[in-house]
Coordinates of C-alpha atoms in Angstrom, one line a residue:
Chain A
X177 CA 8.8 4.6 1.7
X178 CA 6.5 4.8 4.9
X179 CA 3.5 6.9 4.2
X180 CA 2.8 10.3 5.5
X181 CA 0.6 9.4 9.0
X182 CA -1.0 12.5 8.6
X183 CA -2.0 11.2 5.2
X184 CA -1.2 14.4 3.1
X185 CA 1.5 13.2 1.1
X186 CA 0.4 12.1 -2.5
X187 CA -1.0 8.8 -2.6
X188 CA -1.2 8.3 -6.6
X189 CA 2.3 6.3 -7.0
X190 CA 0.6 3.9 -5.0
X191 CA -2.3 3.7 -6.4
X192 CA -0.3 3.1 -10.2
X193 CA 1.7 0.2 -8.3
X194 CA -2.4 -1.4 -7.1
X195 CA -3.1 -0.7 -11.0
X196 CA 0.0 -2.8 -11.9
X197 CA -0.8 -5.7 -9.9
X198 CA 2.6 -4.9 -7.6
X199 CA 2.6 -8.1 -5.7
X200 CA 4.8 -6.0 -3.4
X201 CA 2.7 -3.1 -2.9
X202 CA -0.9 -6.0 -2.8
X203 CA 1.2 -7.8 0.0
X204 CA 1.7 -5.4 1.5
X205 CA -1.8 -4.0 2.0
X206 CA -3.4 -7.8 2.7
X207 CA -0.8 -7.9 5.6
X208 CA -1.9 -4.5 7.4
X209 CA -5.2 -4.5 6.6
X210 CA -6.2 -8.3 7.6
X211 CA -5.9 -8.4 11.5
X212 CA -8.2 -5.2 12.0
X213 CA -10.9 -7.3 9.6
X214 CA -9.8 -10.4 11.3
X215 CA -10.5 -8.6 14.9
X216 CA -14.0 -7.7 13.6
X217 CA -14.8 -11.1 12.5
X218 CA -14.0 -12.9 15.6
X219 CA -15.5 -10.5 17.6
X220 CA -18.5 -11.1 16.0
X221 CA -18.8 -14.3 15.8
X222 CA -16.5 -15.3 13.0
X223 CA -13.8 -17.7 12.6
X224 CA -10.6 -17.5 11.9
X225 CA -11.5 -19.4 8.2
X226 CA -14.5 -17.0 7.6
X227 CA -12.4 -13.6 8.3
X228 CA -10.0 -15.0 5.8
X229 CA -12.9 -16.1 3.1
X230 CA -14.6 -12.7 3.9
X231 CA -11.6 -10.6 3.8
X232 CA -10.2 -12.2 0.2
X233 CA -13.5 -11.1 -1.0
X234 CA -13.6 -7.6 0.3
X235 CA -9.6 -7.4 -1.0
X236 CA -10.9 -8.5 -4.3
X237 CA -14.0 -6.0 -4.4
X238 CA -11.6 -2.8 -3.5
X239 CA -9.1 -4.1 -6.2
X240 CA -11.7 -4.1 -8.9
X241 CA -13.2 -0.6 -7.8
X242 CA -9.8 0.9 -7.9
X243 CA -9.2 -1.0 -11.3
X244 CA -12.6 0.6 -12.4
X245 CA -12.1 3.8 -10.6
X246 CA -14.8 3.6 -9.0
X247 CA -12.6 4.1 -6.1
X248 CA -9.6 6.5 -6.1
X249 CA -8.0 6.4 -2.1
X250 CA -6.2 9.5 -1.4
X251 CA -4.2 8.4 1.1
X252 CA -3.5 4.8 2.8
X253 CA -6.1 6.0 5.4
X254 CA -8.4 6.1 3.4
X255 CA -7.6 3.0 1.5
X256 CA -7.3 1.1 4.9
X257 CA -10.7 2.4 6.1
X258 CA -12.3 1.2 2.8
X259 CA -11.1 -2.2 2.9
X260 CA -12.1 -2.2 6.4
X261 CA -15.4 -1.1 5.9
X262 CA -16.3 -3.0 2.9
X263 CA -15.0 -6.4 4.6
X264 CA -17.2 -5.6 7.6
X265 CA -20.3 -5.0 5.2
X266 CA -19.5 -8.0 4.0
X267 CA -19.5 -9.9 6.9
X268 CA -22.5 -8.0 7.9
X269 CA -24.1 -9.4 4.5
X270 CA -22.9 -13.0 5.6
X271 CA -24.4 -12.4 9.2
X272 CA -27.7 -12.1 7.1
X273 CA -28.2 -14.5 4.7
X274 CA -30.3 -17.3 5.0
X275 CA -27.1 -20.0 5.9
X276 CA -26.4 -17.8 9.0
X277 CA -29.8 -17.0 9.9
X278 CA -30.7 -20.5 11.2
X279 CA -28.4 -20.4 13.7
X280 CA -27.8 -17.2 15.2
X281 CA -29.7 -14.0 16.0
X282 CA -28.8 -10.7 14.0
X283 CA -28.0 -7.8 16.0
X284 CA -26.6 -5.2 13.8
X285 CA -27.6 -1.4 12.5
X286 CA -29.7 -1.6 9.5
X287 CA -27.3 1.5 8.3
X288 CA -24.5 -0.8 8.1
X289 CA -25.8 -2.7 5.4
X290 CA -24.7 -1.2 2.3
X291 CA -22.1 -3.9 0.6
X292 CA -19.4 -2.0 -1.5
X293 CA -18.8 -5.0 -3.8
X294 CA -19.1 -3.6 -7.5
X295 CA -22.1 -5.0 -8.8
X296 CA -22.8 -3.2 -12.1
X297 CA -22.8 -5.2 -15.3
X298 CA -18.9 -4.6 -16.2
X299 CA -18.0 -5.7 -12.5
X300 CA -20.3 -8.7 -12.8
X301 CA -18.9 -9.3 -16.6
X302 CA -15.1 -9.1 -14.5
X303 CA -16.2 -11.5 -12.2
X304 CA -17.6 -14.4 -15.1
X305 CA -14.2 -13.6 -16.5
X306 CA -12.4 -14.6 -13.9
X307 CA -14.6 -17.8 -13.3
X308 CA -14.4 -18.9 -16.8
X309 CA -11.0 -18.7 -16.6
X310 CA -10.8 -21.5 -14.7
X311 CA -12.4 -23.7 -17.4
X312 CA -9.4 -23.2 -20.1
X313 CA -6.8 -25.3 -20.7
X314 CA -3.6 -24.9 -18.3
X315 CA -1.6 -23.3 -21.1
X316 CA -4.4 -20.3 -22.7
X317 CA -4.6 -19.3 -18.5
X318 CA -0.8 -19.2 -18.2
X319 CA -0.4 -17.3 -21.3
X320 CA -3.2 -14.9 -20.5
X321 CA -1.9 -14.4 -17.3
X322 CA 2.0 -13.7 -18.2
X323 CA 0.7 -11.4 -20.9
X324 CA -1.9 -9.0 -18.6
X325 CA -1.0 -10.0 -15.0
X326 CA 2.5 -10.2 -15.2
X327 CA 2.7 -7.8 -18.3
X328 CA 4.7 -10.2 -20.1
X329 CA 6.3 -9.3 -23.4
X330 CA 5.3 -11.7 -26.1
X331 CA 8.9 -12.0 -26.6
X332 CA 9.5 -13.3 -23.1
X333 CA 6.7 -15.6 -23.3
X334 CA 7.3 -17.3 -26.7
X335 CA 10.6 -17.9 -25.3
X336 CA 9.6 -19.3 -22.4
X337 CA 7.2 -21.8 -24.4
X338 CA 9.5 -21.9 -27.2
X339 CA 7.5 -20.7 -29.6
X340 CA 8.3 -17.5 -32.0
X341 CA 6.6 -14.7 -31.5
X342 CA 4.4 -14.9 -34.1
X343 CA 3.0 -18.1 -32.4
X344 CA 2.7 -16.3 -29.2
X345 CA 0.9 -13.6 -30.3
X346 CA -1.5 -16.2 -32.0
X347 CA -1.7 -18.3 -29.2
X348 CA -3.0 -15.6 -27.1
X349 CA -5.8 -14.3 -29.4
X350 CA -6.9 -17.9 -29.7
X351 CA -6.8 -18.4 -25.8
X352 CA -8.8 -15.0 -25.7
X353 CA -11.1 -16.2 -28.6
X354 CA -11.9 -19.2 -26.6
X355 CA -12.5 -16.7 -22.9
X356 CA -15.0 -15.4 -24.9
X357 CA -16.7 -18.6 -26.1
X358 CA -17.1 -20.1 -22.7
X359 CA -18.5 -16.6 -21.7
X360 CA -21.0 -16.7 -25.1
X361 CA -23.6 -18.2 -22.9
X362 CA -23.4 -16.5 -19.4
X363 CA -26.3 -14.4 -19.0
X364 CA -25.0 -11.0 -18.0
Chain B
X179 CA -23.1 -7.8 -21.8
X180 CA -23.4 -8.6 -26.2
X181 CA -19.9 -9.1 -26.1
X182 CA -20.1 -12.3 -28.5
X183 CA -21.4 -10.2 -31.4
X184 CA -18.5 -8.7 -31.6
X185 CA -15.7 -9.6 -34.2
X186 CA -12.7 -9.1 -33.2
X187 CA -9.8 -10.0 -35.1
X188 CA -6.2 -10.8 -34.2
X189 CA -4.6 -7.6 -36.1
X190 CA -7.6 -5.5 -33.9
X191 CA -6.4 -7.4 -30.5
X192 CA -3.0 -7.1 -30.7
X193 CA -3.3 -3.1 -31.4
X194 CA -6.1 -3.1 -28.9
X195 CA -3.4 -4.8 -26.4
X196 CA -0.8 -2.2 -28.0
X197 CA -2.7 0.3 -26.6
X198 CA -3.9 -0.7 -23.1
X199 CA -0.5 -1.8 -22.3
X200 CA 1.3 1.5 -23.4
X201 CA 3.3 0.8 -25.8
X202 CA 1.7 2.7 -28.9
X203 CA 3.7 5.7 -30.4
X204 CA 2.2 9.2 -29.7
X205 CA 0.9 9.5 -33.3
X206 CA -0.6 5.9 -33.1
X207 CA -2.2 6.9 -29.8
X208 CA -3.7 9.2 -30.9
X209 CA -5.2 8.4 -33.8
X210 CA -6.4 5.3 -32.0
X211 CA -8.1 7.5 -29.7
X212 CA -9.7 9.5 -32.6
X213 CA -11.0 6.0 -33.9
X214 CA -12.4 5.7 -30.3
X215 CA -13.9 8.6 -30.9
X216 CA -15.8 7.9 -34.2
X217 CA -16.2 4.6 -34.5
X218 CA -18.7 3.2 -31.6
X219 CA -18.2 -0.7 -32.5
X220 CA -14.5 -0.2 -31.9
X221 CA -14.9 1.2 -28.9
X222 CA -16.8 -1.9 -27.7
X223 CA -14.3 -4.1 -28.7
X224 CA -11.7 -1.8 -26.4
X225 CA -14.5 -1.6 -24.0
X226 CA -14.2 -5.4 -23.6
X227 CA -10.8 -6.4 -24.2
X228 CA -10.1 -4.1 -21.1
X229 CA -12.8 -5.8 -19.4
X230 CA -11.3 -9.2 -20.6
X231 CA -8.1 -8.0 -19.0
X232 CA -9.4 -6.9 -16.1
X233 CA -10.9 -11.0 -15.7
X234 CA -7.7 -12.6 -16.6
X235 CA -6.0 -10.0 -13.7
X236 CA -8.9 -11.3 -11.2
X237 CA -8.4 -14.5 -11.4
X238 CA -4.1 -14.1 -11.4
X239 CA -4.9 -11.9 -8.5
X240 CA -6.9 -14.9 -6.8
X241 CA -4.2 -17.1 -7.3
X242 CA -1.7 -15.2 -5.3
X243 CA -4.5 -14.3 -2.2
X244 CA -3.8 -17.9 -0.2
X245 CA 0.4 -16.9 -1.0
X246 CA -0.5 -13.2 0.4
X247 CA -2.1 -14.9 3.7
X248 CA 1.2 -16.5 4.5
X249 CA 2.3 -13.7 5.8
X250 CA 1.2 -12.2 9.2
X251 CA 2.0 -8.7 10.5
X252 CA 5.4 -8.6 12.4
X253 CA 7.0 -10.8 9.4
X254 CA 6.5 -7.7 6.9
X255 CA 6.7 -4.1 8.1
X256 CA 3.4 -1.8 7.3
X257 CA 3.7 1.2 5.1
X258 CA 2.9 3.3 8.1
X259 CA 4.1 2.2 11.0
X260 CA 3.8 2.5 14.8
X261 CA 7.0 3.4 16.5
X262 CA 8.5 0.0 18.6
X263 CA 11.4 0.2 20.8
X264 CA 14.5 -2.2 20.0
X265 CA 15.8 -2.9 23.5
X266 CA 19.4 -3.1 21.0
X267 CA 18.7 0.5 20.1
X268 CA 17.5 1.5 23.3
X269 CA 21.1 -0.1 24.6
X270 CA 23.1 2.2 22.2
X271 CA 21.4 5.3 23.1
X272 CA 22.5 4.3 27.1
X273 CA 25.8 3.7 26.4
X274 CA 26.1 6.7 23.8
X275 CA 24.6 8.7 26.6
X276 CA 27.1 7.2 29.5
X277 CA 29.9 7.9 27.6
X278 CA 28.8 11.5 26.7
X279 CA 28.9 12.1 30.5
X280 CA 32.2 10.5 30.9
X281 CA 34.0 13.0 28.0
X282 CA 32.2 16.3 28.3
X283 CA 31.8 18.3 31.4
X284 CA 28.5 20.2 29.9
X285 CA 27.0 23.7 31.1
X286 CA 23.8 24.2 33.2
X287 CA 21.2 24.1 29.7
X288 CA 23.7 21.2 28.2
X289 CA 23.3 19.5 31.4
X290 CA 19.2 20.0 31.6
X291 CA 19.7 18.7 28.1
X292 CA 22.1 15.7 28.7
X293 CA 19.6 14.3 31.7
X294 CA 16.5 14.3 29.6
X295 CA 17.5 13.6 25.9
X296 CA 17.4 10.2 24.8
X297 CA 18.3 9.6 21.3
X298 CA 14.8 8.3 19.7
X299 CA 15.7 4.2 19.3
X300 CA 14.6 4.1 15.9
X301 CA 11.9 2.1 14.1
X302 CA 12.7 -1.7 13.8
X303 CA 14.4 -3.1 10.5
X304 CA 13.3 -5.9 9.1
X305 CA 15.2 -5.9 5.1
X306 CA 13.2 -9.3 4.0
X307 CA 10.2 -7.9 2.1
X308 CA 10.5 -4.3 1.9
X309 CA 10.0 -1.7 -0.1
X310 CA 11.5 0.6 2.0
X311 CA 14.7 -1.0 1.7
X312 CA 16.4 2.7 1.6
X313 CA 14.7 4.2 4.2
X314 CA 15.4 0.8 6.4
X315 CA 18.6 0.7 4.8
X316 CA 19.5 4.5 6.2
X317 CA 17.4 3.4 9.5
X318 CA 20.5 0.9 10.7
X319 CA 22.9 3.7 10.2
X320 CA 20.7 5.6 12.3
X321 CA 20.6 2.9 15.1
X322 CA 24.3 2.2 15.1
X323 CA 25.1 5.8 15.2
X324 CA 26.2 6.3 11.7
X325 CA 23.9 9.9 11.5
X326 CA 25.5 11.5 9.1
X327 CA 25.1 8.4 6.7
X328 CA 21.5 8.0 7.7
X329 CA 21.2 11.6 7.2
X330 CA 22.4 11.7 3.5
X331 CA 20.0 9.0 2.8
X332 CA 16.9 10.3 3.8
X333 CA 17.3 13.5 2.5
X334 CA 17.8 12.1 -0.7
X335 CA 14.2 10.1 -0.3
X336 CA 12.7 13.4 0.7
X337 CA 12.1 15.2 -2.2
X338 CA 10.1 11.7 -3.6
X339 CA 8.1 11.9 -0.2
X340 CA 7.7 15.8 0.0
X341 CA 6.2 16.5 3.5
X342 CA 6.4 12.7 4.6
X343 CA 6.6 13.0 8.4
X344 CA 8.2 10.1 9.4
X345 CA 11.5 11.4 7.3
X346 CA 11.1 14.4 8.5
X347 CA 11.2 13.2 12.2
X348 CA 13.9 10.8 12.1
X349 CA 16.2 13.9 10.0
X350 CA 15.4 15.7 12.5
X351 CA 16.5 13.1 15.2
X352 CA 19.9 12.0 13.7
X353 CA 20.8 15.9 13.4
X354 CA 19.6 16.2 17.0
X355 CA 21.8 12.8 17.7
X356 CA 24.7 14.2 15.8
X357 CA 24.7 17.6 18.0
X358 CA 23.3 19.8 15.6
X359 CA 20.0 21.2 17.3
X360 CA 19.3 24.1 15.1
X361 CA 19.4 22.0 12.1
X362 CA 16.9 19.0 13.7
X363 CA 14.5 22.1 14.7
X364 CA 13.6 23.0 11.2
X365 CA 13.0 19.2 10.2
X366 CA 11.0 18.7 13.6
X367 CA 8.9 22.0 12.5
X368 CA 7.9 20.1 9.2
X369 CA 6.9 17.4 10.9
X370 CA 4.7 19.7 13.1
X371 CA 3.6 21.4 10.1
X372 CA 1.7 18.4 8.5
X373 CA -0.7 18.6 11.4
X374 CA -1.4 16.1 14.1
X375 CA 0.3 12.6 13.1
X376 CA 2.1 10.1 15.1
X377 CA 5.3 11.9 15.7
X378 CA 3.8 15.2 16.7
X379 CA 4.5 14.6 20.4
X380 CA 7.8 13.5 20.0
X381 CA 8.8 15.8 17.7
X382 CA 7.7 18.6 19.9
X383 CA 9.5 16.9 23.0
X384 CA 13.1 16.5 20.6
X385 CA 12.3 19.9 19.5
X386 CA 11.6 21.2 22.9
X387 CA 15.8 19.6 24.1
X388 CA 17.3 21.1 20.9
X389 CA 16.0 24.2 21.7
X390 CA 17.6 23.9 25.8
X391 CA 20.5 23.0 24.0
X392 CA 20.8 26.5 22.4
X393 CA 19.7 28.3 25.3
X394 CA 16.2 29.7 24.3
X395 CA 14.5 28.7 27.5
X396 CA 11.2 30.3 26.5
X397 CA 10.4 28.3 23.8
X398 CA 11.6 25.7 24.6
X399 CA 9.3 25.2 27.3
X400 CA 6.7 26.6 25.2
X401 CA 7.5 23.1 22.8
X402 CA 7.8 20.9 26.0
X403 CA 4.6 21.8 27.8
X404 CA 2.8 20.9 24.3
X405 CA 4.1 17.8 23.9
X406 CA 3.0 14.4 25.7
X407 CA 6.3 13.2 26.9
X408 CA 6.0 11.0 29.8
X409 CA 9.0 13.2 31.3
X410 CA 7.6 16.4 30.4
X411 CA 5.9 17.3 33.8
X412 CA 9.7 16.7 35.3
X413 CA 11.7 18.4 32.4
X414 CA 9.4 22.1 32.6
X415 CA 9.7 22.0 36.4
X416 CA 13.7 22.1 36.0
X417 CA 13.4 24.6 33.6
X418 CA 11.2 26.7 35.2
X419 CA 13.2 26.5 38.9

């Protein structure tokens, strides 16, 4: 349904479908939101690559604060403005760091600084998480992922490995037993 | 984050899953929540089994990002959306108006009317990715002059979309299309009612030729001098002659 443009109508059926990773509903607000962070970027001397690294971030940073609730949008205005705003501040970030400084000149509002990525301990805990998932074995991330990303029955999934479900719900606390060992040693 | 202290077992992840997931009975609810309540190690291994999901969901969601970037505006339509004419629909509404002219021999106000209404062309369809597919779905009927049809269909989206303008506005247009002003004035008023939003103008403009149409000149121009019609200027001096 297209949203209210004057942004009144309720907003929260959306932000249940964000919640439960909708890959419609995520498309869909990557595909409006990325030119107007794309514009920015090149306008400000960005490439093409960069507004894409930058924006993935800032697309990743407004999931987790909805996740979290540390952000509840209202309407898609508001949700479109945040993105925005948090992929500029990022870019803004990127514009200062050391890399950048040594070979351009900054020219931007102190104000604008403030970076919305989430960087309390449980964000910073979310973000290990997700690293460390990279280091199990190709099976434990598949079945981690079917079961809380794609909100996978265990039934579904031991049939798609072939195992029963006992096995599948075994499997998975021994794929999250070992998530937990490779984050045993990250200091956070 | 002491999270390795912790032992959790599999009977405490699977009803720890149970429960982030929904699928606990009311009674097991809540008397998990009462345990959350009383017992503070428990809670941190909820705590961080949601945080685990929440991880596993990151990097999932990372995955998908490049798949995401494969598709640029104008291949998916936005979730609110800036009206574009289809030259198609904008072809229909000539020859719906030519041949309106040929069969009706219309009165002075049905004539004002007839020279300045053009039925709105519509937003364009695209029914690849959509979750709109009803309200696109209803949309072609609108375009190929099926109003009624289109009509059924968005007033049966409308009480899931309570207040939503752009419904409101293209009601309001397929009643105006299917000759039933008074009707299309109410849904144009809603549209008004939500405040200033995209089809403001327009709807005050559509609003403005229903209301011509049933011969209350008055406020009818009171509609048309408030909205930004590129005609406007030429429609109130007729109507004011």
């Amino acid at each position: 349904m297209p949203a209210n443009t004057s942004g009144e109508h309720n907003f929260s059926a959306e932000v249940q479908a964000i919640k439960d990773n909708s890959s419609q509903v995520l498309q869909q607000i990557y595909t409006d939101n990325y030119s107007a962070a794309e514009r920015y970027i090149l306008q400000n001397n960005g490439s093409t690559e960069e507004a894409k690294d930058i924006f993935q971030e800032a697309f990743i940073a407004v999931w987790k604060n909805i996740q979290l609730e540390k952000f509840v949008p209202q309407n898609e205005q508001s949700l479109k403005a945040y993105l925005f705003q948090v992929s500029r501040n990022k870019w803004i970030s990127h514009l200062r760091s050391s890399a950048y400084k040594k070979t351009a000149p900054l020219k931007y509002d102190a104000q604008e600084t403030a970076d919305d990525e989430p960087n309390d301990t449980a964000s910073e805990y979310i973000s290990a998480i997700s690293k460390n998932m990279q280091k199990l074995g190709e099976n434990c991330r598949d079945v981690l992922t079917r079961f809380y990303y794609e909100k996978e029955s265990l039934r579904t999934i031991a049939a798609f490995f072939g195992w029963t479900e006992a096995t599948a719900r075994n499997n998975k606390y021994r794929c999250i037993e070992k998530l937990r060992n490779l984050l045993k040693n990250e200091k956070i | 984050m002491s999270n390795n202290q912790l032992n959790i077992t599999e009977p405490d992840l699977a009803l720890i899953d149970d429960y982030i997931t929904g699928k606990l009975t009311l009674p097991e609810k809540e008397s998990f929540e009462q345990r959350l309540q009383s017992d503070p190690e428990w809670k941190s291994k909820v705590e961080e089994i949601k945080l685990l999901s929440l991880g596993i969901r990151e990097a999932a969601l990372r995955q998908k990002l490049d798949t995401f970037h494969q598709v640029q505006p104008g291949k998916i339509r936005p979730i609110s959306w800036l009206k574009k004419l289809s030259v198609a629909a904008v072809l229909i509404g000539l020859i719906g108006l030519c041949c309106w002219w040929l069969f009706l021999k219309p009165s002075a106000d049905e004539k004002l009317y007839a020279d300045f209404y053009k039925p709105d062309a519509g937003l364009a369809t695209e029914m690849s990715v959509s979750e709109n597919y009803n309200f696109e779905r209803a949309m072609v009927d609108y375009k190929t002059g099926k109003y009624s049809a289109a009509i059924d269909s968005w007033k049966k989206l409308l009480p899931l979309n309570p207040g939503n303008d752009t419904l409101n506005y293209f009601i309001g247009s397929a009643y105006l299309a299917n000759k039933d002003g008074a009707s299309a004035i109410g849904y144009f008023n809603d549209v008004l009612k939500t405040g200033r939003t995209a089809f403001s103008s327009e709807a005050l403009w559509y609003k403005g030729l229903a209301l011509i149409r049933l011969g209350k000149k008055d406020e009818a121009i009171e509609a048309i001098s408030s909205s930004g019609h590129p005609q406007k200027a030429a429609l109130l001096h007729k109507l004011k002659e």
